[in-house]
Coordinates of C-alpha atoms and ligand atoms in Angstrom, one line a residue:
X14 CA -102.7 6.5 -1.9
X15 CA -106.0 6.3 0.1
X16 CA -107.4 9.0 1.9
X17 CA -110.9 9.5 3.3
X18 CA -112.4 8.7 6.6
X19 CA -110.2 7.3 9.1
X20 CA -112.7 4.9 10.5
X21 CA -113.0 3.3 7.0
X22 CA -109.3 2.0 7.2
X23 CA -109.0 -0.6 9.0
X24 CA -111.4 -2.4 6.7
X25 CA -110.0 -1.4 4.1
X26 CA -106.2 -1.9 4.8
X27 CA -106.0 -5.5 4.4
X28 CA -107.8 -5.8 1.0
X29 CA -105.3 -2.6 -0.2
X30 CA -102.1 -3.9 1.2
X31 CA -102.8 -7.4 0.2
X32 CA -103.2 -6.3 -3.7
X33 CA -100.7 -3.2 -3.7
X34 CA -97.0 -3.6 -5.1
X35 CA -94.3 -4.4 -2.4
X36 CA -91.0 -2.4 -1.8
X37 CA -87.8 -4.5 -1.5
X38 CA -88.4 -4.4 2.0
X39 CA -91.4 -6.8 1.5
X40 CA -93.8 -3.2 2.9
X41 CA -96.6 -3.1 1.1
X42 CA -96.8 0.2 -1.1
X43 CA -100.1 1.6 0.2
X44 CA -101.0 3.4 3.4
X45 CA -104.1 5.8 4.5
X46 CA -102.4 8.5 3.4
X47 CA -105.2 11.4 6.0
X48 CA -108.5 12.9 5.7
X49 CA -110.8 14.6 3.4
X50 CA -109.1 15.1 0.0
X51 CA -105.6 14.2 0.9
X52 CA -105.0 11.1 -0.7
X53 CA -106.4 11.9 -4.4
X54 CA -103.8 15.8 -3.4
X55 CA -100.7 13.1 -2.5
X56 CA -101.5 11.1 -6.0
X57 CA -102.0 14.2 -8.3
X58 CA -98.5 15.6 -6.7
X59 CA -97.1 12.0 -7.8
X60 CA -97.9 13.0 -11.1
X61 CA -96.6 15.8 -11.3
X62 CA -93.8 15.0 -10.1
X63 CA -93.7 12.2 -12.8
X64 CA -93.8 14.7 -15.2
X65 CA -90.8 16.5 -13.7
X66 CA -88.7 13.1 -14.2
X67 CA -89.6 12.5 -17.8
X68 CA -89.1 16.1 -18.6
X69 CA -85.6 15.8 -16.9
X70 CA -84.8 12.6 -18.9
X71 CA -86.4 14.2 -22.3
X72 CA -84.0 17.3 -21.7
X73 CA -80.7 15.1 -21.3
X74 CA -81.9 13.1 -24.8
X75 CA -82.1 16.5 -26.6
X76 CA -78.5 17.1 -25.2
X77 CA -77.1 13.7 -25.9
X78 CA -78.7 13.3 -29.4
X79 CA -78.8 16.8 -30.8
X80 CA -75.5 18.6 -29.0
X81 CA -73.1 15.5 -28.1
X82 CA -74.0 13.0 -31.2
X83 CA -74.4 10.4 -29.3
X84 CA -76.5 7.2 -30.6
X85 CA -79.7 5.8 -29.4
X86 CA -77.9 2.8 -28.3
X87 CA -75.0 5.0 -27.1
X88 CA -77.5 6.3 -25.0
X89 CA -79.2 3.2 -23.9
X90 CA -76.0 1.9 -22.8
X91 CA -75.7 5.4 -20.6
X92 CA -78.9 5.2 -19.2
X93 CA -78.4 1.2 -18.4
X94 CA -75.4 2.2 -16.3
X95 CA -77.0 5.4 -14.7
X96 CA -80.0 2.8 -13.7
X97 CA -77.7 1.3 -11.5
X98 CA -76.8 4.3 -9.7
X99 CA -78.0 7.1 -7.5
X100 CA -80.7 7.3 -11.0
X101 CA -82.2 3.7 -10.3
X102 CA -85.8 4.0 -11.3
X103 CA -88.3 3.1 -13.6
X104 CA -88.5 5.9 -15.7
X105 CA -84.6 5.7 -16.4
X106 CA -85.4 1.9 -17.5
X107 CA -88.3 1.9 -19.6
X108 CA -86.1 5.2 -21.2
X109 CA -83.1 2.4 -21.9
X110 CA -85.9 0.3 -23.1
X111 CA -87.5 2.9 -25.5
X112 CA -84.3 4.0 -26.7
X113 CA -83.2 0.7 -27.9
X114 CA -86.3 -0.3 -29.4
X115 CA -86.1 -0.6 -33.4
X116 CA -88.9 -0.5 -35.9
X117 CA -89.5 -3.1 -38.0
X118 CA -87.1 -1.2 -40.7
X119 CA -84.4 -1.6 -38.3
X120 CA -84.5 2.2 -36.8
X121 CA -85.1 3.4 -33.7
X122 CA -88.7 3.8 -33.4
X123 CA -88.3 7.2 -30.9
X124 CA -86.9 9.0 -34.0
X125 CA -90.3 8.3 -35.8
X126 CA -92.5 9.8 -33.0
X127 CA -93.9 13.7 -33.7
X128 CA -92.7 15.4 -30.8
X129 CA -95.9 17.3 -29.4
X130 CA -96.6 15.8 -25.7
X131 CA -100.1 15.4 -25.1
X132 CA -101.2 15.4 -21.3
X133 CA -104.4 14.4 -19.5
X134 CA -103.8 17.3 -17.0
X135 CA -102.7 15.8 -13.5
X136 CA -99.2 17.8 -14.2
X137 CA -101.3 20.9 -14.8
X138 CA -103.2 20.5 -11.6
X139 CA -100.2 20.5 -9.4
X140 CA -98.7 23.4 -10.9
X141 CA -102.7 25.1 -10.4
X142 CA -101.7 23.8 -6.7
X143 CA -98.6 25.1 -6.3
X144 CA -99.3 28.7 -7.3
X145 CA -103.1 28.4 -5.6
X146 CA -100.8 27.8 -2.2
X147 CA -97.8 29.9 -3.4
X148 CA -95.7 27.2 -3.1
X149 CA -92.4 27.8 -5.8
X150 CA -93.1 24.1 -7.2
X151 CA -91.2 25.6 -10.2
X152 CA -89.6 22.1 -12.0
X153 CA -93.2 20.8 -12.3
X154 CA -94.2 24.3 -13.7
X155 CA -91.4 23.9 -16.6
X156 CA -92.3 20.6 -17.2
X157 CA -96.5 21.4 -17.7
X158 CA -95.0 24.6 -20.2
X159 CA -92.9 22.3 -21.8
X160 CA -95.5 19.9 -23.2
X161 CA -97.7 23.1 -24.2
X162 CA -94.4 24.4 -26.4
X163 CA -94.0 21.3 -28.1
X164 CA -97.2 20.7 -28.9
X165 CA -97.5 24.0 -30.9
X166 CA -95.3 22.2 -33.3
X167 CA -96.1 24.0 -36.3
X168 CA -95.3 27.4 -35.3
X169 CA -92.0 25.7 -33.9
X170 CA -91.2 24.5 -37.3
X171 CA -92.1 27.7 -38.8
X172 CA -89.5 29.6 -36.0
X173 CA -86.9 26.9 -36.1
X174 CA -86.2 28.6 -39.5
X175 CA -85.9 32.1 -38.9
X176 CA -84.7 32.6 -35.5
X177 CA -81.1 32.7 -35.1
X178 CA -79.1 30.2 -32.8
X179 CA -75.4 29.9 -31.6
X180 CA -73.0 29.2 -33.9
X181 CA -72.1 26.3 -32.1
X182 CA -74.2 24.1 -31.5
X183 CA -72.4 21.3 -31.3
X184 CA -70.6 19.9 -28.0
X185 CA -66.7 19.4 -28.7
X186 CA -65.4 19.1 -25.4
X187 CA -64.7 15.8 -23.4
X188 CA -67.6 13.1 -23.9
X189 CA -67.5 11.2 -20.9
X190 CA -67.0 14.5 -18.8
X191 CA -70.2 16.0 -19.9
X192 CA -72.2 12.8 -19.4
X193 CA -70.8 12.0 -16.0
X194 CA -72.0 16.0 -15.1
X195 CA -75.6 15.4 -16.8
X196 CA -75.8 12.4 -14.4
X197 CA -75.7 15.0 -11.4
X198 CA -77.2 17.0 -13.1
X199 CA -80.4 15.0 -13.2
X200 CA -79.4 13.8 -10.1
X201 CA -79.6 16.7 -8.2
X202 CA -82.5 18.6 -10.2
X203 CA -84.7 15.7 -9.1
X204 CA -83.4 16.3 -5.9
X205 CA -85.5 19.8 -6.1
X206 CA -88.6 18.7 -7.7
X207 CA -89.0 16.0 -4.8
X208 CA -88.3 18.3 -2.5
X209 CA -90.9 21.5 -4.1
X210 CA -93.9 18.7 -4.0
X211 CA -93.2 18.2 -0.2
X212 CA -93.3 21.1 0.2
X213 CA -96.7 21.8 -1.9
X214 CA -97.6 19.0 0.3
X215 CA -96.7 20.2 3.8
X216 CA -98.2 23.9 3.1
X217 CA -102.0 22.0 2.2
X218 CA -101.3 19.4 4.7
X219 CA -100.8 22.5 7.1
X220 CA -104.0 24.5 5.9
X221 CA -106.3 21.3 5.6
X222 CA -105.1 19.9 8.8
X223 CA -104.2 16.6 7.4
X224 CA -101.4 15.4 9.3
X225 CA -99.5 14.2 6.2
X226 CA -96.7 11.5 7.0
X227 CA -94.1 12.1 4.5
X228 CA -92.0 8.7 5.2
X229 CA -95.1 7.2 4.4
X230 CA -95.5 8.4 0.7
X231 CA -92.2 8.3 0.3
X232 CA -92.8 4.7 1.5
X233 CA -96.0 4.3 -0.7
X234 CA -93.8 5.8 -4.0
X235 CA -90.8 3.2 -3.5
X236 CA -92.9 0.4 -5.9
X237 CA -95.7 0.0 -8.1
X238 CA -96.3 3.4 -9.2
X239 CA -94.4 5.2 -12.3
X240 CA -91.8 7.5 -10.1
X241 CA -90.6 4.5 -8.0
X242 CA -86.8 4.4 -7.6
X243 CA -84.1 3.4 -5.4
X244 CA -84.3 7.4 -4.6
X245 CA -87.2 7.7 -2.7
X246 CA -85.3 5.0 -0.4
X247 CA -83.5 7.9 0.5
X248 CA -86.5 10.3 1.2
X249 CA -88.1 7.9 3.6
X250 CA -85.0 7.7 5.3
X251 CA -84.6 11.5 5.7
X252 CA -88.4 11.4 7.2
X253 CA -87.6 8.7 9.8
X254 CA -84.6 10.6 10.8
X255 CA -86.7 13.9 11.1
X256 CA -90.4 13.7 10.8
X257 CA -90.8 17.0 11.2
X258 CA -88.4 18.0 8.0
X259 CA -88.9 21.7 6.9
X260 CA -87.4 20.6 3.6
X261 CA -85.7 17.9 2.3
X262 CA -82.5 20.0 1.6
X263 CA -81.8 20.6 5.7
X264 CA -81.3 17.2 5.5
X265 CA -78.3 16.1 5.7
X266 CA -78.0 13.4 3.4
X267 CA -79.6 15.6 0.5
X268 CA -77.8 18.7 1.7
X269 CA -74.4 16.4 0.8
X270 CA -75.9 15.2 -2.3
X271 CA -76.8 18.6 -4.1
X272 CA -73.3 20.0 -2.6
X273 CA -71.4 17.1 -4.7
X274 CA -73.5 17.5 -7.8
X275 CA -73.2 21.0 -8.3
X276 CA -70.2 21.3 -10.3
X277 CA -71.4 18.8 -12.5
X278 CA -74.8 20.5 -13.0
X279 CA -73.6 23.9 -13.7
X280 CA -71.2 22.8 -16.1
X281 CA -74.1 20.5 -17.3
X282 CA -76.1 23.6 -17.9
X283 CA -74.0 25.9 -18.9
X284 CA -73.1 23.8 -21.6
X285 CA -76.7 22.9 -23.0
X286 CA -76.8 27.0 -23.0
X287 CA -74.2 27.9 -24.7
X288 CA -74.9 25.1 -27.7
X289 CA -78.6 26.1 -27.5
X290 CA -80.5 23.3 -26.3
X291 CA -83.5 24.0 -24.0
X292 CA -83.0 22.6 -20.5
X293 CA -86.2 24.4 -18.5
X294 CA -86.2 21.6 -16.1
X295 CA -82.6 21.1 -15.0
X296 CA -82.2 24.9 -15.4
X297 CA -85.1 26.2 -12.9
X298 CA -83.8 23.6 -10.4
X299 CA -80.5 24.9 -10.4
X300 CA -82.1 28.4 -9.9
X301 CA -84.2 27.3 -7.2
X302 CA -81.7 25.7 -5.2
X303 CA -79.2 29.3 -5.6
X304 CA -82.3 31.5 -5.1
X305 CA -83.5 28.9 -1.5
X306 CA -80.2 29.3 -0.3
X307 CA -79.9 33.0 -0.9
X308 CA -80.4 34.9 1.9
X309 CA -81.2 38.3 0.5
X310 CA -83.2 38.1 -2.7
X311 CA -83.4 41.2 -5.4
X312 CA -87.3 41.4 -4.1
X313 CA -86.3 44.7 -2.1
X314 CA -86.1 46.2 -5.9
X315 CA -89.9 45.2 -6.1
X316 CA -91.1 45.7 -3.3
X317 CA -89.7 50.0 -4.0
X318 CA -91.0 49.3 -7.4
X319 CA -94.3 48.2 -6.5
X320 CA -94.7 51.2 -3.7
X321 CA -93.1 53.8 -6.4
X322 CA -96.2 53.1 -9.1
X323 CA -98.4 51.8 -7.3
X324 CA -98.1 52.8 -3.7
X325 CA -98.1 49.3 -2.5
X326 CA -95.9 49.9 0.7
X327 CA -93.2 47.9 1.5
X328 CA -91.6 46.6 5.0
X329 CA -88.3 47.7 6.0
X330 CA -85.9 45.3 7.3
X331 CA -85.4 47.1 10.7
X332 CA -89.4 46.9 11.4
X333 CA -91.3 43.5 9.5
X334 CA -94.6 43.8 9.8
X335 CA -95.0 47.2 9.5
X336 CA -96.0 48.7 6.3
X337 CA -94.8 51.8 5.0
X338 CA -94.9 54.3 2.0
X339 CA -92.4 56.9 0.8
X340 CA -93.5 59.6 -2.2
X341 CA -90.5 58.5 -4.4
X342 CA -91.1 61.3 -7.3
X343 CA -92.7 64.0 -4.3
X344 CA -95.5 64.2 -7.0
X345 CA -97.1 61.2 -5.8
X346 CA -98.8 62.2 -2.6
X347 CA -98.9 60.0 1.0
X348 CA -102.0 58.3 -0.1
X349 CA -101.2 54.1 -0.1
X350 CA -102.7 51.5 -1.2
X351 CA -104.3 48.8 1.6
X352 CA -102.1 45.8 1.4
X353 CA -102.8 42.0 1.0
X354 CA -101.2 39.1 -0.3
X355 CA -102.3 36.9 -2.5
Ligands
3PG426 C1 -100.4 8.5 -15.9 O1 -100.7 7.7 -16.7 O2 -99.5 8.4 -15.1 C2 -101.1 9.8 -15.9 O3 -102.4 9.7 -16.3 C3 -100.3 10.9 -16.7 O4 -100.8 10.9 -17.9 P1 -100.5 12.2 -18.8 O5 -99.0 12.3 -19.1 O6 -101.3 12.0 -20.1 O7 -101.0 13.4 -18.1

């Protein structure tokens, strides 16, 4: 993912694309990606996103182990089928490959590991991004805060044993149901995080004037890097079709996607809920994608409730643009406060 002067690439194209990794297609995963800063912006957004799609994959282990029963090798076998689906990727393989792998004793080795993620802070960075550029990059977000709660392990341990649960916490339902719904559920929740780090991407390609191509990354993602997967196949082909995109859910192809995975990933949801298994990622997709395609959001509420104690003004939806107070208690005066965003 270069970026940098454009005059540079040219000479530098034939070295890069010589030694990057090739897509099935033969194309060479590597491309001048635009000026300034924007290729090491594109890269860190990979990463976060990478930490989106192992968080996803963490959460439906927790489920699978801890709610269904399932086996590691049950769960290999599941994630060996999934990888030839809609999931193909490398993360869901190297998952199969970790999940199968026993210690010398015989055991699965993943059941020996502490569970307190560490992180060198690429993750961290985009969610930084994200709110630095308001962008609502908000599966990345869960994913950063998820690695900080498990790594306070010790306080876990010390709530796991006085904080109350359900009282079920076991799954009793229909097995093969419930996997087939966490398959759209993961499905469609990466669905969102792809689509939240283009849009991080579009709103500093937009400020730093950097002319992004999406199909490109898209293109650039499809091998050698950690996210790769049959997916982002998909992606580029949503950018040739539209370059201009405003996100990848107006397009049509995704638009279908999320629409056919919904039932599954409510119910998917809903069920990790109600037997008391955290699911931040698959759960702040799902109320990313109700709250984008809600067209009146509660925010009226804050917007009076920011003017009420703090005379912030609002806009009303007759006249945007123009900023107004009321004296809501007729104590408070006219006096309001000048208003900027932030
Ligand atoms: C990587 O190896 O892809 C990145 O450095 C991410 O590492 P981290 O999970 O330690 O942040």
């Amino acid at each position: 993912m270069p970026g940098g002067n454009k005059e540079a690439w040219p000479h530098l194209k034939p070295i890069f694309q010589a030694i990057a990794a090739k897509a099935p297609d033969g194309a060479a995963c590597c491309d001048w990606v635009g000026e300034g800063g924007a290729g090491h912006f594109v890269k860190m957004v990979h990463n976060g996103i990478e930490y989106g799609d192992m968080q996803l994959i963490s959460e439906v282990y927790h489920v699978f182990r801890n709610g269904v029963g399932l086996t590691n090798d049950e769960q290999g076998d599941i994630f060996a089928q999934w990888n030839k689906g809609v999931l193909d990727s490398f993360l869901i393989e190297i998952s199969t490959d970790i999940l199968r792998y026993k210690d010398t004793d015989g055991e699965p080795l993943l059941e020996k590991i502490r569970d307190a993620a560490g992180q060198k802070g690429t993750g961290k960075w985009t969610a930084i991004a994200a709110l630095d550029y308001g962008m609502p990059v908000t599966l990345i977000g869960e994913a950063v805060f998820a690695r900080c709660l498990s790594s306070i392990k010790d306080e876990r341990v010390r709530a796991s044993k006085i904080l109350a649960g359900p009282s079920n916490s076991t799954y009793t339902g229909d097995k093969a149901q419930l996997i087939k719904a966490f398959e759209q559920a993961m499905y469609a929740s990466k669905i969102i995080s792809y689509a939240q780090g283009f849009m991080l991407m579009r709103e500093t390609s937009e400020q730093f004037k950097w002319n992004l191509n999406y199909g490109s990354i898209a293109l650039m993602w499809r091998g050698g890097c950690i996210i790769r997967s049959a997916f982002l196949g998909d992606i580029k082909s949503a950018f040739d079709n539209n370059k201009d995109l405003e996100s990848l859910l107006f397009d049509p192809f995704f638009q279908k996607a999320t629409a056919n995975a919904q039932v599954g990933w409510r119910n998917a949801i809903s069920t990790a809920t109600l037997i008391g298994i955290p699911v931040p990622a698959l759960s702040t997709a799902l109320s990313f994608y109700d709250g984008y395609r809600t067209a009146r959001l509660p925010a009226n509420m804050l917007q009076a409730q920011r003017d009420y104690f703090g005379a912030h003004t609002y806009e009303l939806e007759a006249t945007p643009g123009t900023y107004i107070h009321t004296n809501w208690t007729g104590r408070g005066g006219n006096v309001s406060a000048s208003n900027y965003d932030v």
